[in-house]
């Protein structure tokens, strides 16, 4: 039975600490955007009075990668507001995100902002950021890293690939581009409503480079051929594989700019900064040092497992509750590792950072 592609939506990241353990690529990739968040914290207009200052973290997953950027922003706000004014940090993610691990991380991680500051209060919202999820005019500082490349849904299946960037099917590419444009616009519209006048929002996400390259090609090739092998071995049906889609996109500079007029405005939001940059493949640097291709491949496969395998497992016949889910994930991870270790190559990691301000 073929599943309506309209229902293929992103799953939350691997739970039970899986994402926290296997998101070093994301931790490294977001670090060049932290100075932009620090700048935002230094210059943002603060609401008058003594009410709490709200920081929203859109797409937090299990939280570990939020600790460094948010701690940096909180330290700067503290210099401006003194030690006692309350700061409320709201982490948001999809409803099925592992929020228990998020709260545990906030309570126990040595780098947690909660351990250093008696007037910071954390909470969470489990709703899609493609809706309004916080009260109007309540957020003073926004942060989002590695999250808005996830579309609200896959607009169609991809006939020849898992990732639309590698598809040769023009109608499929057009459908994903349209969805990406609508989702970026929706994200901006809802944040515009949530931000206080003068608030700032720093966004870091996946992009395509100046040549339109999405990157990660050796990894995606290894993953795709592992899936083909799972079909050939009878573990997976061809129909299940046909339904597997990674509903992420890399946006170009033009894609980010599209909702903004010549005056850099989209409604009350002003685009302050937009930069496309390349993340470093630290796993490759380690391989160049130690020659360990197996470790290189295992680390990239673990990155995929923690981020995209839960979504792929959703296309098994009984969804993520399918009896084969655990084995599917293990087999796909080991198949990807074997193939990537046999042909190791550095990953291109195109990223974008965007700074927005809401008009006063
Ligand atoms: C790759 S993780 C990024 C986590 C963390 N911010 C980081 O930089 O490592 C992407 C997160 O975005 C979340 N996400 C995807 N689509 C979302 C949506 N529509 N609304 C809220 N969160 C979403 C996923 O569930 C996931 O936890």
Coordinates of C-alpha atoms in Angstrom, one line a residue, residues 33 85 90 93 104 109 131 139 199 217 225 235 256 259 261 272 288 310 337 356:
X33 CA 27.3 31.5 14.0
X85 CA 16.4 40.1 36.2
X90 CA 12.2 28.3 25.9
X93 CA 11.0 21.1 19.0
X104 CA 18.3 16.0 32.0
X109 CA 25.6 18.9 31.8
X131 CA 3.1 27.6 13.4
X139 CA 10.6 36.7 22.4
X199 CA 14.1 41.7 18.9
X217 CA 27.6 13.3 -1.5
X225 CA 23.5 1.8 -1.9
X235 CA 15.0 -7.3 4.4
X256 CA 17.0 33.1 1.7
X259 CA 10.8 36.9 0.9
X261 CA 12.2 43.3 -0.7
X272 CA 20.7 42.3 8.8
X288 CA 44.2 12.6 7.5
X310 CA 14.3 7.9 12.4
X337 CA 29.9 2.5 7.4
X356 CA 17.0 39.2 11.5

